[in-house]
Coordinates of C-alpha atoms in Angstrom, one line a residue:
S21 CA 19.4 -89.4 16.4
N22 CA 19.3 -90.6 12.7
A23 CA 15.4 -90.5 13.2
W24 CA 15.4 -86.7 13.4
L25 CA 17.4 -86.4 10.0
E26 CA 14.9 -88.7 8.4
V27 CA 12.1 -86.9 9.9
Q28 CA 13.2 -83.9 8.0
W29 CA 13.4 -85.6 4.9
Y30 CA 9.5 -86.8 5.3
M31 CA 8.5 -83.3 6.5
F32 CA 10.2 -81.9 3.5
G33 CA 8.2 -84.0 1.3
V34 CA 5.0 -83.3 2.9
I35 CA 5.5 -79.7 2.6
V36 CA 6.5 -79.9 -1.2
M37 CA 3.2 -82.0 -1.7
F38 CA 1.2 -79.5 0.2
G39 CA 2.7 -76.6 -1.3
A40 CA 2.0 -78.1 -4.8
S41 CA -1.6 -78.9 -4.2
Y42 CA -2.0 -75.5 -2.6
T43 CA -0.5 -73.7 -5.7
L44 CA -2.6 -75.7 -8.1
R45 CA -5.8 -74.8 -6.2
R46 CA -5.0 -71.0 -6.2
N47 CA -4.1 -71.4 -10.0
E48 CA -0.7 -70.1 -9.5
H49 CA 1.3 -72.8 -11.0
V50 CA 3.9 -72.3 -13.6
R51 CA 3.0 -72.3 -17.1
V52 CA 3.7 -70.9 -20.6
D53 CA 2.0 -67.4 -19.8
I54 CA 2.9 -66.0 -23.0
V55 CA 0.2 -67.8 -24.8
Y56 CA -1.9 -68.6 -21.9
M57 CA -2.6 -65.0 -21.1
Q58 CA -3.7 -64.1 -24.4
L59 CA -6.5 -66.8 -24.4
S60 CA -10.0 -66.2 -23.3
E61 CA -11.1 -67.5 -19.8
R62 CA -12.7 -70.2 -21.6
G63 CA -9.6 -70.9 -23.6
Q64 CA -7.5 -71.0 -20.2
L65 CA -9.8 -73.4 -18.9
W66 CA -9.4 -75.7 -21.7
V67 CA -5.7 -75.6 -21.7
D68 CA -6.1 -76.6 -17.6
V69 CA -8.2 -79.4 -18.4
I70 CA -6.2 -80.6 -21.5
G71 CA -2.7 -80.4 -19.7
T72 CA -4.4 -82.3 -16.5
V73 CA -6.1 -85.1 -18.6
L74 CA -3.1 -85.5 -20.9
F75 CA 0.0 -84.8 -18.5
L76 CA -0.9 -85.0 -14.9
M77 CA -3.1 -88.0 -14.6
P78 CA -1.3 -90.3 -17.0
M79 CA 2.1 -89.5 -14.8
C80 CA 0.1 -90.3 -11.8
I81 CA -1.1 -93.6 -13.1
V82 CA 2.3 -94.4 -14.4
L83 CA 4.1 -93.6 -11.1
T84 CA 1.5 -95.6 -9.0
Y85 CA 1.9 -98.6 -11.4
F86 CA 5.4 -98.7 -11.2
T87 CA 6.0 -98.0 -7.5
W88 CA 3.0 -99.9 -6.0
P89 CA 4.7 -103.2 -5.8
W90 CA 7.8 -101.7 -4.2
F91 CA 5.4 -100.1 -1.3
V92 CA 3.6 -103.6 -0.9
D93 CA 7.0 -105.4 -0.5
A94 CA 8.3 -102.8 1.9
W95 CA 4.9 -102.7 3.9
Y96 CA 4.8 -106.6 4.2
S97 CA 8.3 -107.0 5.1
G98 CA 8.3 -104.2 7.6
E99 CA 11.2 -102.4 6.0
V100 CA 13.1 -99.9 8.1
S101 CA 16.1 -97.6 7.4
T102 CA 19.5 -99.1 7.4
N103 CA 20.7 -96.3 9.6
A104 CA 20.9 -96.9 13.4
G105 CA 17.9 -95.3 14.9
G106 CA 16.3 -94.8 11.6
L107 CA 12.6 -94.8 10.7
V108 CA 10.2 -97.1 8.8
R109 CA 10.6 -96.8 5.1
W110 CA 7.3 -97.9 3.5

């Protein structure tokens, strides 16, 4: 069934998102450690805060702004996969 293939894609997306949040929570995400490790703990905290405020949050806002109309259209139209036996897309 095509539904199993699509479930696999959705599960991959969930695993990536949980993995990214887990890595961020444990403070093990990738950064330029050459400079970062030479900073004090307070300096490292500032780099993390500035990086989150200047890069992560604006990107989340931009992605939400541009993709929200697509989601709403798919939700109201009840969009489903074009594959036979596929899952909902919204």
